[in-house]
Coordinates of C-alpha atoms in Angstrom, one line a residue:
X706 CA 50.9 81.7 38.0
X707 CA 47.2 80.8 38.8
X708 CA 45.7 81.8 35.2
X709 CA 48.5 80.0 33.7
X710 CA 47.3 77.1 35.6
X711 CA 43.9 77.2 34.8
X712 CA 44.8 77.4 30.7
X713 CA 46.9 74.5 31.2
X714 CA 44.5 71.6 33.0
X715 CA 41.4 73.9 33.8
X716 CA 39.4 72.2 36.9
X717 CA 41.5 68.8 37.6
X718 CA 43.6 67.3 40.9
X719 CA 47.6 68.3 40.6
X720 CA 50.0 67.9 42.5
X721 CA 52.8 70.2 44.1
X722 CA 55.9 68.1 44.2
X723 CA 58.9 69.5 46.5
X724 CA 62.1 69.4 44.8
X725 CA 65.1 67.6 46.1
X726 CA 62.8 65.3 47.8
X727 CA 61.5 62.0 47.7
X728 CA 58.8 61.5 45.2
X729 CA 56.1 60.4 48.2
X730 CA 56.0 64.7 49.3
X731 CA 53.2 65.3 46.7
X732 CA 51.0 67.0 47.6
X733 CA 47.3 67.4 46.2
X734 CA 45.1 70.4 44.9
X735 CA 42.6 71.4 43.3
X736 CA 43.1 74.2 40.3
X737 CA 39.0 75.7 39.9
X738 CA 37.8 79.2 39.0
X739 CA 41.4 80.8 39.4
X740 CA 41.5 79.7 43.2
X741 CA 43.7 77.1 44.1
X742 CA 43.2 74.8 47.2
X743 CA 46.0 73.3 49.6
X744 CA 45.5 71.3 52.5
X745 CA 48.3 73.1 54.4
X746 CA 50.5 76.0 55.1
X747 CA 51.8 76.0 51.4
X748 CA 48.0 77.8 50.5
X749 CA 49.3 81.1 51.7
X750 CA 52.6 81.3 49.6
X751 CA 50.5 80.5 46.4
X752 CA 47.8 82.8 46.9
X753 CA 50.2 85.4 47.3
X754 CA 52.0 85.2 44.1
X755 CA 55.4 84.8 46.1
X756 CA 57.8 82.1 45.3
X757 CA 58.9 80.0 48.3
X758 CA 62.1 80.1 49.7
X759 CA 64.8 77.6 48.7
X760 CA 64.8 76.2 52.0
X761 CA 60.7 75.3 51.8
X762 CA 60.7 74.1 48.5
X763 CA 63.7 75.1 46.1
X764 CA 61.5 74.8 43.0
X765 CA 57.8 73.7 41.7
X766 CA 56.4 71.2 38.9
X767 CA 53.1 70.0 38.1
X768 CA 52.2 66.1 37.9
X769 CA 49.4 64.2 37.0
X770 CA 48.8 61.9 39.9
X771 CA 48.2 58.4 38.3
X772 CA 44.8 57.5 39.2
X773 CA 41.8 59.7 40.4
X774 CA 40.0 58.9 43.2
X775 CA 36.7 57.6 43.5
X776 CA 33.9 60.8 43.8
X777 CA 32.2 58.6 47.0
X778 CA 35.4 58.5 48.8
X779 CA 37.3 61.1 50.4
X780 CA 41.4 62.2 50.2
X781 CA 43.3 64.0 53.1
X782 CA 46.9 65.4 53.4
X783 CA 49.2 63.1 54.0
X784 CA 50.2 65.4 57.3
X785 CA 46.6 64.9 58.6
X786 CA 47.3 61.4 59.2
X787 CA 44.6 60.1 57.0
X788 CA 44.1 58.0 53.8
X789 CA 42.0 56.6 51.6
X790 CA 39.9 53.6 52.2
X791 CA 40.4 51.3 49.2
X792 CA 38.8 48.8 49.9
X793 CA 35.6 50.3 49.6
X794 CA 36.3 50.0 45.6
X795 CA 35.3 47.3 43.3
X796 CA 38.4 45.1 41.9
X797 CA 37.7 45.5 38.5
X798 CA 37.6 49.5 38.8
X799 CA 39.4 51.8 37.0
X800 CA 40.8 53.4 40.0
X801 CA 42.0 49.5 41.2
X802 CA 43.5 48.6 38.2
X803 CA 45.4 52.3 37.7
X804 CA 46.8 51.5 41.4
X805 CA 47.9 48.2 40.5
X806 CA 49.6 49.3 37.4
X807 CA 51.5 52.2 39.1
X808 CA 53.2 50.4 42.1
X809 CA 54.0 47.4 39.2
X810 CA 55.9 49.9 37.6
X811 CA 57.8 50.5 41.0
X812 CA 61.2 48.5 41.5
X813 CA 61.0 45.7 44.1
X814 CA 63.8 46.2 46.5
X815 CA 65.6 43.0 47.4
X816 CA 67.0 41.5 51.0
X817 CA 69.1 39.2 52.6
X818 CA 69.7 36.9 55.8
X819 CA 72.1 39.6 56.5
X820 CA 69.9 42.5 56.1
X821 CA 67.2 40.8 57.8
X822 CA 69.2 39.9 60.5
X823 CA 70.8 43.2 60.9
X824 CA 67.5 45.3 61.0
X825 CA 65.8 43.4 63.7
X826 CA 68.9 44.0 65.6
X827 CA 68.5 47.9 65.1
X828 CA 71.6 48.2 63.2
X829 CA 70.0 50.4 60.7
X830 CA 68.3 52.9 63.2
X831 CA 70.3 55.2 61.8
X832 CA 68.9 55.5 58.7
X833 CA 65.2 55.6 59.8
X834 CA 64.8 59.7 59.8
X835 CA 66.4 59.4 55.3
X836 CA 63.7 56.6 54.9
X837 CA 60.6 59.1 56.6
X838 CA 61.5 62.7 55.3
X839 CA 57.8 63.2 54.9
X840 CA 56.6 61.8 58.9
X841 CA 55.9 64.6 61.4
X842 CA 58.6 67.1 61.7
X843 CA 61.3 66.0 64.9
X844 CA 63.6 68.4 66.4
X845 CA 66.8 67.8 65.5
X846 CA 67.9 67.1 69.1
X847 CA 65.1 64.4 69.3
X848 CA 65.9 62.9 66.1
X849 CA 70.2 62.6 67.5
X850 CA 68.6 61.0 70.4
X851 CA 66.2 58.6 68.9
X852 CA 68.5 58.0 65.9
X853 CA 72.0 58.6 65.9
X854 CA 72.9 56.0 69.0
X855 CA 72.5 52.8 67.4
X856 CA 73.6 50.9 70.3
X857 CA 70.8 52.6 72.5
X858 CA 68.4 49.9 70.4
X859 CA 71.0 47.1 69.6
X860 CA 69.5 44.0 71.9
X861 CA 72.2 41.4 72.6
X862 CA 69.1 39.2 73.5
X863 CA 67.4 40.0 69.6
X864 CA 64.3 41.7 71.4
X865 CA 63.4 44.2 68.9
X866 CA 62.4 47.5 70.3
X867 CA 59.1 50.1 69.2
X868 CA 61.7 51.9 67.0
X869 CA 63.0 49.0 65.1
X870 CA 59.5 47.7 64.8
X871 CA 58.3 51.1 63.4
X872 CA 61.4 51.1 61.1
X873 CA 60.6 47.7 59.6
X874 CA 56.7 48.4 59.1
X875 CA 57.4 51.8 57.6
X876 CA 59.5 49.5 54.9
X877 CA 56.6 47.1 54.6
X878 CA 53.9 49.5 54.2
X879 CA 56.1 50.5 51.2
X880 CA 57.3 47.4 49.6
X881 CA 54.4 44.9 50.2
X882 CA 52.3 46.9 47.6
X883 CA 54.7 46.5 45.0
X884 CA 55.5 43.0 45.5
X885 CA 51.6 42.3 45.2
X886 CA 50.9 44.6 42.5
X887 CA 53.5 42.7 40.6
X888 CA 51.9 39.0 41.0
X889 CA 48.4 40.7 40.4
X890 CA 49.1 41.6 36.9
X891 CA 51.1 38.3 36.0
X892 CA 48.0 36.3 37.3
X893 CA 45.9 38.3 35.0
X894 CA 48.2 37.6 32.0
X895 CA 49.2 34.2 32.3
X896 CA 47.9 32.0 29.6
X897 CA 45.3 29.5 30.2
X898 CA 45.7 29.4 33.7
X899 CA 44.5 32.6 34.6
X900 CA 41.0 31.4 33.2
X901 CA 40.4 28.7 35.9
X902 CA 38.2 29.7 38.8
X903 CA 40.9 28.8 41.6
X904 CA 43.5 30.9 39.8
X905 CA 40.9 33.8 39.8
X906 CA 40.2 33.3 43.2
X907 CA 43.6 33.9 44.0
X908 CA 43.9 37.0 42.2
X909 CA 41.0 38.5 44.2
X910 CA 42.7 37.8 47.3
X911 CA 46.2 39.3 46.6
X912 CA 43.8 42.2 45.2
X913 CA 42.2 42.3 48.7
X914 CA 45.4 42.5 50.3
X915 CA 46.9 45.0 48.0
X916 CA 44.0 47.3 49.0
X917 CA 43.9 46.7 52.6
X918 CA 47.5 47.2 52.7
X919 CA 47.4 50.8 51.1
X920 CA 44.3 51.7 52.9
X921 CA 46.9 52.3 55.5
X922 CA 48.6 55.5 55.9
X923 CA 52.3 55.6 54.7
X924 CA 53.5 57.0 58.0
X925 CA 52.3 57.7 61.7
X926 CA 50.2 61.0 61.6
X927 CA 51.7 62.1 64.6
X928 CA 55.1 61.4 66.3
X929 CA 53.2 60.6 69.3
X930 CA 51.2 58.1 67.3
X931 CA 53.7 56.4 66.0
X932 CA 54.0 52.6 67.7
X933 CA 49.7 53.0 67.8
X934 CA 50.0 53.0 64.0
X935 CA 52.9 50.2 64.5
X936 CA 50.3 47.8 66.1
X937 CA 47.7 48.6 63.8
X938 CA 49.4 47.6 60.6
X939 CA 50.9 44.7 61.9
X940 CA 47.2 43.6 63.2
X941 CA 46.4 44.0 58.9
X942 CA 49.6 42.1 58.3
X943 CA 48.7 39.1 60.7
X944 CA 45.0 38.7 59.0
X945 CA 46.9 38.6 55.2
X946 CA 49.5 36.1 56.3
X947 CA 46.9 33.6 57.6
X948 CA 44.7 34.3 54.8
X949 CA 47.3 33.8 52.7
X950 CA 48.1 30.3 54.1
X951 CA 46.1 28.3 51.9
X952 CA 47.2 29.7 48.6
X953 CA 50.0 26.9 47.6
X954 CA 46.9 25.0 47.3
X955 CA 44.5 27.1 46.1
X956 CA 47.5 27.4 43.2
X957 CA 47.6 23.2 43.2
X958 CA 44.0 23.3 42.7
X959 CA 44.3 25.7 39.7
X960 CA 46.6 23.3 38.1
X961 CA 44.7 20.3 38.4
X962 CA 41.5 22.5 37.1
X963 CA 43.6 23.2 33.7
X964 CA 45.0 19.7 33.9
X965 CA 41.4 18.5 33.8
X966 CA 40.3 21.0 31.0
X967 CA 43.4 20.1 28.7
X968 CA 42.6 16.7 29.0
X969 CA 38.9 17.0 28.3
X970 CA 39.5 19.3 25.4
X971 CA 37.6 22.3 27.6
X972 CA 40.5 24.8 26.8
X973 CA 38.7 27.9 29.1
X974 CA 36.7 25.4 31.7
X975 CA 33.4 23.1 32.0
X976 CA 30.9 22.0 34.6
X977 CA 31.9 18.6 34.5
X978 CA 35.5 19.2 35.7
X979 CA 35.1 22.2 38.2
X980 CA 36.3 24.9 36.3
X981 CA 34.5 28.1 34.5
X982 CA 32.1 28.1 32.0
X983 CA 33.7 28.4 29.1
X984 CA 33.9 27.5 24.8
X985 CA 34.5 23.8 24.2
X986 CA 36.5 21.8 21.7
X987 CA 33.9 21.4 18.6
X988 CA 35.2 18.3 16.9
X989 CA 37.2 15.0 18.5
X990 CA 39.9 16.3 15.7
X991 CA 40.2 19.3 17.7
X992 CA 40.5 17.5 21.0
X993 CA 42.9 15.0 19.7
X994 CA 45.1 18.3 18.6
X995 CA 44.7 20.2 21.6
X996 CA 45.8 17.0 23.6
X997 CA 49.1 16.8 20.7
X998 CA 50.3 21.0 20.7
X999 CA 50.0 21.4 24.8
X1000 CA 52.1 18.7 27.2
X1001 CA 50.8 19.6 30.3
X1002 CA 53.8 18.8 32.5
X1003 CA 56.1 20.7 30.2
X1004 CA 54.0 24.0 29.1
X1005 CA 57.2 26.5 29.6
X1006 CA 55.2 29.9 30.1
X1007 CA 52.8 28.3 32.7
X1008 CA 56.0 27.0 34.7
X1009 CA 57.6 30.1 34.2
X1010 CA 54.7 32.1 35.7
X1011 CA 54.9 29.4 38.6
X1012 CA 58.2 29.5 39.5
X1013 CA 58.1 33.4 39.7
X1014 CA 54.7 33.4 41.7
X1015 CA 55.7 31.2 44.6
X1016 CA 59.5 32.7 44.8
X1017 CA 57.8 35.8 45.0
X1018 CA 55.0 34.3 47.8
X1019 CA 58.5 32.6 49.8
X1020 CA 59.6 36.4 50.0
X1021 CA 56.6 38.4 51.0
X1022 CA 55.7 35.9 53.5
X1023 CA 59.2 35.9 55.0
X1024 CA 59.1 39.7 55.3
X1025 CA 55.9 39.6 56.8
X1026 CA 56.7 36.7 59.2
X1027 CA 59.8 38.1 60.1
X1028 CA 58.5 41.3 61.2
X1029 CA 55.6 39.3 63.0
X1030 CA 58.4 37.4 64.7
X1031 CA 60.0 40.6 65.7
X1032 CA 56.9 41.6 67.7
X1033 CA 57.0 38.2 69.8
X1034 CA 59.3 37.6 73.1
X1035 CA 62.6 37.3 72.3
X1036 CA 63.9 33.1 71.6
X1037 CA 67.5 32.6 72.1
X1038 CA 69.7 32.7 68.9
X1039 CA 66.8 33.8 66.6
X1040 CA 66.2 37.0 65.6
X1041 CA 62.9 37.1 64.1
X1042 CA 62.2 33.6 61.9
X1043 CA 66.3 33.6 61.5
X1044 CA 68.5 31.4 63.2
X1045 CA 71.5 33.0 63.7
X1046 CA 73.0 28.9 64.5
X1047 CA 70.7 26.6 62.7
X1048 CA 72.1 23.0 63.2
X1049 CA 71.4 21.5 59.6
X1050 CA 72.0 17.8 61.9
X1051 CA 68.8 18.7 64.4
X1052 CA 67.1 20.1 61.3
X1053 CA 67.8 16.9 59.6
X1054 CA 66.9 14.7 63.0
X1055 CA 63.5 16.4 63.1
X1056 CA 62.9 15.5 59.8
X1057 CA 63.3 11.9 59.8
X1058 CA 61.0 11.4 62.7
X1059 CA 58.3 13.4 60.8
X1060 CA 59.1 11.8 57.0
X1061 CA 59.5 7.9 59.2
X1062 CA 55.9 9.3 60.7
X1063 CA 54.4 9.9 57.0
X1064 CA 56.1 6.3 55.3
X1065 CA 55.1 4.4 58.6
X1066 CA 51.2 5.3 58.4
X1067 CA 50.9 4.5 55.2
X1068 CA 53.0 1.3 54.4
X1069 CA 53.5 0.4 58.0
X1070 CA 57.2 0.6 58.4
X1071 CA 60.0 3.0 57.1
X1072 CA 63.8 2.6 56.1
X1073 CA 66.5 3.6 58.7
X1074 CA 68.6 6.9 58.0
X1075 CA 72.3 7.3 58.8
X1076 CA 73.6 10.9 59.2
X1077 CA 77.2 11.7 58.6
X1078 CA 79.4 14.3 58.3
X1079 CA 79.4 18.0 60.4
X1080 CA 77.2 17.4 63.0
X1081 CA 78.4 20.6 65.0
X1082 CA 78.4 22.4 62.5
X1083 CA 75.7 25.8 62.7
X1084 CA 75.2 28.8 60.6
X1085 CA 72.3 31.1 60.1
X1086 CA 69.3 30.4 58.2
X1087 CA 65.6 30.1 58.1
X1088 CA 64.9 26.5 60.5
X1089 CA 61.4 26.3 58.6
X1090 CA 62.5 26.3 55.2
X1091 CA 65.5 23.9 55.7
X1092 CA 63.2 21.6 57.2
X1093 CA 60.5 21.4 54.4
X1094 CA 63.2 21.1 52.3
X1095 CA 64.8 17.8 53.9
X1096 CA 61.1 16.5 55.1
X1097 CA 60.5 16.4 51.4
X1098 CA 63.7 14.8 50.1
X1099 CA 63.7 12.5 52.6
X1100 CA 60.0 11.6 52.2
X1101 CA 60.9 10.3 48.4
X1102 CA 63.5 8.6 49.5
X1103 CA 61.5 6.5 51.9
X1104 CA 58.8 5.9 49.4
X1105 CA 60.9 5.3 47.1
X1106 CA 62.8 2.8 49.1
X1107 CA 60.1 0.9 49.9
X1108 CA 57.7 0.5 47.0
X1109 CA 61.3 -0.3 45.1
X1110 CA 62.6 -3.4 47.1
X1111 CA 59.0 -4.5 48.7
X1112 CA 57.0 -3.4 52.0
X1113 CA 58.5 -7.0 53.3
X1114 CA 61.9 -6.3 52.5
X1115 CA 65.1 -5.3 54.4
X1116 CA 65.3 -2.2 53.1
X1117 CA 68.8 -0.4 52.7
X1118 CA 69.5 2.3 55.0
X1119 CA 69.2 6.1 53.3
X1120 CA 72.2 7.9 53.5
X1121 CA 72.3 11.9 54.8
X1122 CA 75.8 13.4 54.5
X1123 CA 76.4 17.2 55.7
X1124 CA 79.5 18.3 54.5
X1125 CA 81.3 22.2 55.5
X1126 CA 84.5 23.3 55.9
X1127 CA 86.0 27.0 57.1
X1128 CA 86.7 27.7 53.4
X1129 CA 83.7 26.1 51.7
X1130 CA 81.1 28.7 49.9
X1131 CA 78.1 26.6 50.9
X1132 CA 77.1 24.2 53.6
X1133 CA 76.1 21.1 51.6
X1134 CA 73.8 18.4 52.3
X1135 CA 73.7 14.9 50.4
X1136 CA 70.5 12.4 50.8
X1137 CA 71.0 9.7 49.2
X1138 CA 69.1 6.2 48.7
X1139 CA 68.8 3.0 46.9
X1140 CA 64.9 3.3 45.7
X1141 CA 65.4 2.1 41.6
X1142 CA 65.9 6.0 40.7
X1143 CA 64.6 8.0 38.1
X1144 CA 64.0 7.3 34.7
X1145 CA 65.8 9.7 32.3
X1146 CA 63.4 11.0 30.5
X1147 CA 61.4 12.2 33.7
X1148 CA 64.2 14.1 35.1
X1149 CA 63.3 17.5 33.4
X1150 CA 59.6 16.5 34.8
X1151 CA 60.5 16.2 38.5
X1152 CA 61.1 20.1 38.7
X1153 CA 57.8 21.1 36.9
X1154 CA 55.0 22.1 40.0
X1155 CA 52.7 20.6 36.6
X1156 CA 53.8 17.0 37.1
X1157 CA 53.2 14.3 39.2
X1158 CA 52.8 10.5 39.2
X1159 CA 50.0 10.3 41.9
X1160 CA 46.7 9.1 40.8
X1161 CA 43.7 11.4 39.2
X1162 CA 41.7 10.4 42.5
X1163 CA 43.9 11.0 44.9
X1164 CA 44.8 14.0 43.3
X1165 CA 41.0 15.2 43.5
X1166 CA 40.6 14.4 46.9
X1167 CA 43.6 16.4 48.1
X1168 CA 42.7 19.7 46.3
X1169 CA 39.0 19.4 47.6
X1170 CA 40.5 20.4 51.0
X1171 CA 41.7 23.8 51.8
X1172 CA 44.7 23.6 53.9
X1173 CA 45.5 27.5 55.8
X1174 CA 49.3 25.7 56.3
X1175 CA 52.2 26.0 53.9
X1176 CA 53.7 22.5 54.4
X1177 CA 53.6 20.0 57.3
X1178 CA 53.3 16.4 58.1
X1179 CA 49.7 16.4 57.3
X1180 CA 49.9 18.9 54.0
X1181 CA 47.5 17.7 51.0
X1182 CA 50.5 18.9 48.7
X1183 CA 52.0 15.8 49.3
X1184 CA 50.7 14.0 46.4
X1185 CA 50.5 17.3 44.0
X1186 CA 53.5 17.3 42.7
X1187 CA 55.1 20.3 44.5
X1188 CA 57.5 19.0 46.9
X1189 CA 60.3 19.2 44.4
X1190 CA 60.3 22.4 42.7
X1191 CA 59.2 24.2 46.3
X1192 CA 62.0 22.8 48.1
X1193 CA 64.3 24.4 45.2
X1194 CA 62.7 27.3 45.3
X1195 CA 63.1 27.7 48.7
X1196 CA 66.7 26.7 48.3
X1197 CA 67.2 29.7 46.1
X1198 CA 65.8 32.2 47.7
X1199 CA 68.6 32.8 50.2
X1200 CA 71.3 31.7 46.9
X1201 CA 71.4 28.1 47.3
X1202 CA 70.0 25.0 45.0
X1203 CA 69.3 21.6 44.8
X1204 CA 69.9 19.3 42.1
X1205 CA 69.3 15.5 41.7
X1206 CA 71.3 12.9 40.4
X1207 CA 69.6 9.7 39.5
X1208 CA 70.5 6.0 38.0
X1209 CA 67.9 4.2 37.1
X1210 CA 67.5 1.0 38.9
X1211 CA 69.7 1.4 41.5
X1212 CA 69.4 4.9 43.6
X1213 CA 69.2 8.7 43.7
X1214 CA 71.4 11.7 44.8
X1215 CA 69.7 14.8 46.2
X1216 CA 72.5 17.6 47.3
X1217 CA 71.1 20.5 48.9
X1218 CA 73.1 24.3 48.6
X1219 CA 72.8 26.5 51.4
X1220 CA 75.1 30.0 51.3
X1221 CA 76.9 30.1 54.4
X1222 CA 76.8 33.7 54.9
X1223 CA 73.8 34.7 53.9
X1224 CA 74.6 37.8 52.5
X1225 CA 72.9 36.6 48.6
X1226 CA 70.1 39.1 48.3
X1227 CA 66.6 37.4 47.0
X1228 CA 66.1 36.9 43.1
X1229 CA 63.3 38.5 42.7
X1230 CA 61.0 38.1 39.7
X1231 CA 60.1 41.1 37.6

């Protein structure tokens, strides 16, 4: 067997793969001068010539592993614990970029409310010892004791215990790398966009991320340092999602960048506007026909790209807060971020204090709102993203009503309507107002995160600040034009919607789709 080796890939890494098994048992070594090297017990079997038994390893193949690592850093077996420290590479390497193209090439695995719900509840404890098959060996009396009673780790009070932590940071170490390594290479193939310097700066920190994340060992070295491996990813995790914070506007200042460079005819960036270095227009017959071919507000690929990215950001933050969540005291009817009875009429309470907050500091008073409909009514659901959805609908409507009758006015009240029944599919809230509506031929615009009405100054100011907060009262998103098409997205993510019906010059109708089961798994983008 070894000189048969040696003709086939003389002195390079391959890899043992044990059949039967999940393709993360692979195992490296290192072929050289008819002497093969193992990091384990498997050295002795192939030294000897003898074929291991089926209940070892029932057969053998050879793989090239998909990168090579760098010479100055060191690999281990993945019994000893160990891994590689990936950060220590450059961005633009070879081995970074082979990395990024193998996990893209990995399917993302999808969730629900349900799932999420369910797993923090330990519900799935049972299937922890299929999802490690390559963790430190466990006798199988320790593995029916830690394992097979569910109900040992079920907490009526949602307190998640070291084993459903473990369970759900094992997933993560998994799944976050894919789900980066997927954005990664659509930010580096997006047209125009991916050129401006905010855009770029993006990219480099999902990159960091990405590294950091599989710098970390797939699984505990040791069954006895399991829950010390816990803490120390989740300690990574924490640092990404706050860094991660400010990239909504980091991704608004990209967009005004290439807004800027479209309309000055710099098609790649200039000084003058904030963005790269980059070719110019050479003639104003050029700049007149760049400004023609490329609406801004209505480039499909770029809105494409940005309607993937952020549903894509909504998920990976979600799994990460969730599991962050899982690690805090327990909070009555929540189980992580979830509230297993979210009251869309305290969600809707909330805010209207905080959108009357925002219209009353800036044109001194705001319109009243009327709720109507189910006000008992619960269900679960993420509070957070209900509430940005309805701060944001109700924030238009407020400005809306006010700049449209007068800031002296009596203004007409604004109109929230929840609506459920036992046999509806969705629980459904209606805003509705009287602010003059939305012209026609604007209403494909208002779900574009390219568009907006506010002012080229304004719009400047807010991106020069560097918010570390998704969305709040005090948010510089506010006049960048992605309230809209964030609310929807955030809709969507759990399989709801929102739509908008509008007549010009009297009102507009904003109805909000919310599954009431939450069992619609996330539509992830490829």
């Amino acid at each position: 067997m070894i000189p048969l080796l040696n003709r086939a890939i003389g002195r390079h890494f391959v890899s043992v793969v044990v059949g039967g098994r999940r393709p993360s048992l692979v195992r490296p070594i290192c072929v050289e001068g008819g002497r093969i090297s193992i990091n384990n017990h498997d050295t002795d079997t192939l030294r000897n010539h003898r074929r291991p038994s089926p209940s070892v390893c029932p057969r053998w193949t050879l793989t090239r592993p998909p990168f090579v690592h760098s010479q100055r850093l060191s690999t281990s077996s993945s019994t000893s614990g160990e891994c590689v420290d990936y950060t220590l590479l450059p961005h633009d390497s070879p081995q970074v970029l082979d990395l990024i193209n193998h996990h893209a090439r990995k399917p993302q695995t999808s969730a629900s409310l349900q799932t999420l719900m369910k797993t923090g509840r330990g519900e799935f404890l049972h299937k922890m010892a299929k999802q490690m098959p390559d963790s430190p060996p466990i006798a199988a009396s320790d593995t029916e004791a830690a394992y097979a009673n569910v109900d040992m780790f079920t907490s009526e009070e949602s307190e998640a215990t070291p084993l459903v932590l473990l369970q759900v940071a094992s997933f993560l170490r998994r799944e976050l790398p894919i789900r980066l390594a997927h954005r990664i290479q659509d930010l580096q193939r997006v047209p125009l966009l991916r050129d401006m310097k905010s855009v770029q700066q993006v990219k480099e920190l999902y990159t960091t991320s990405f590294l950091e994340i599989l710098s970390v060992s797939k699984h505990p070295p040791t069954r006895e340092g399991q829950f010390a491996w816990e803490a120390k990813f989740a300690s990574i995790l924490e640092n990404i999602y706050e860094r991660h914070g400010s990239v909504l506007v980091q991704m608004a200042r990209g967009a005004f960048e290439l807004r800027a460079a479209i309309r000055r005819g710099v098609l790649l960036g200039g000084d003058d506007d904030g963005c790269d270095d980059g070719p110019k227009t050479s003639s104003s017959a050029d700049l007149s026909r760049s400004r023609d071919t490329v609406e801004f507000e209505l480039m499909e690929s770029t809105h494409a790209f940005l309607d993937r990215f952020y549903i894509s950001r909504i998920g990976i933050r979600v799994l990460i807060g969730q599991y962050l969540s899982l690690r805090q005291p327990p909070v009555e009817n929540y189980v992580g971020i979830i509230c297993s009875k979210t009251s869309p009429y305290e969600i809707v309470k909330r805010a209207i204090d905080d959108a009357a907050f925002m219209c009353t500091r800036k044109y001194g008073d705001a319109p009243e709102v009327i709720i109507t409909g189910r006000l008992d009514m619960t269900f679960p659901y993420v509070p957070t993203h209900l509430h940005y959805i309805m701060l944001e609908l109700l924030k238009n409507s407020m400005r809306a009503t006010v700049e449209y009758h007068g800031v002296d006015a009596d203004y007409p009240p604004i109109k929230v309507v929840i609506a459920d029944g036992s046999d509806n599919e969705d629980v459904i809230v209606k805003v509705s107002d009287e602010g003059g509506g939305i012209p026609r031929s604007n209403m494909k615009r208002i779900w574009s995160y390219l568009f907006t009405t506010a002012d080229p100054e304004i719009q400047e100011g807010m991106v020069a600040l560097n918010e570390n907060v998704d969305h709040s009262i005090d948010s510089p998103l506010a006049g960048l034009g992605y309230g809209l098409p964030i609310s929807r997205s955030y809709a969507r993510y759990f399989g709801g919607d929102l739509s908008i019906m509008s007549m010009e010059g009297h009102g507009t109708d904003c109805f909000v789709y919310l599954t009431r089961l939450g069992n619609t798994r996330e539509p992830l983008p490829i």
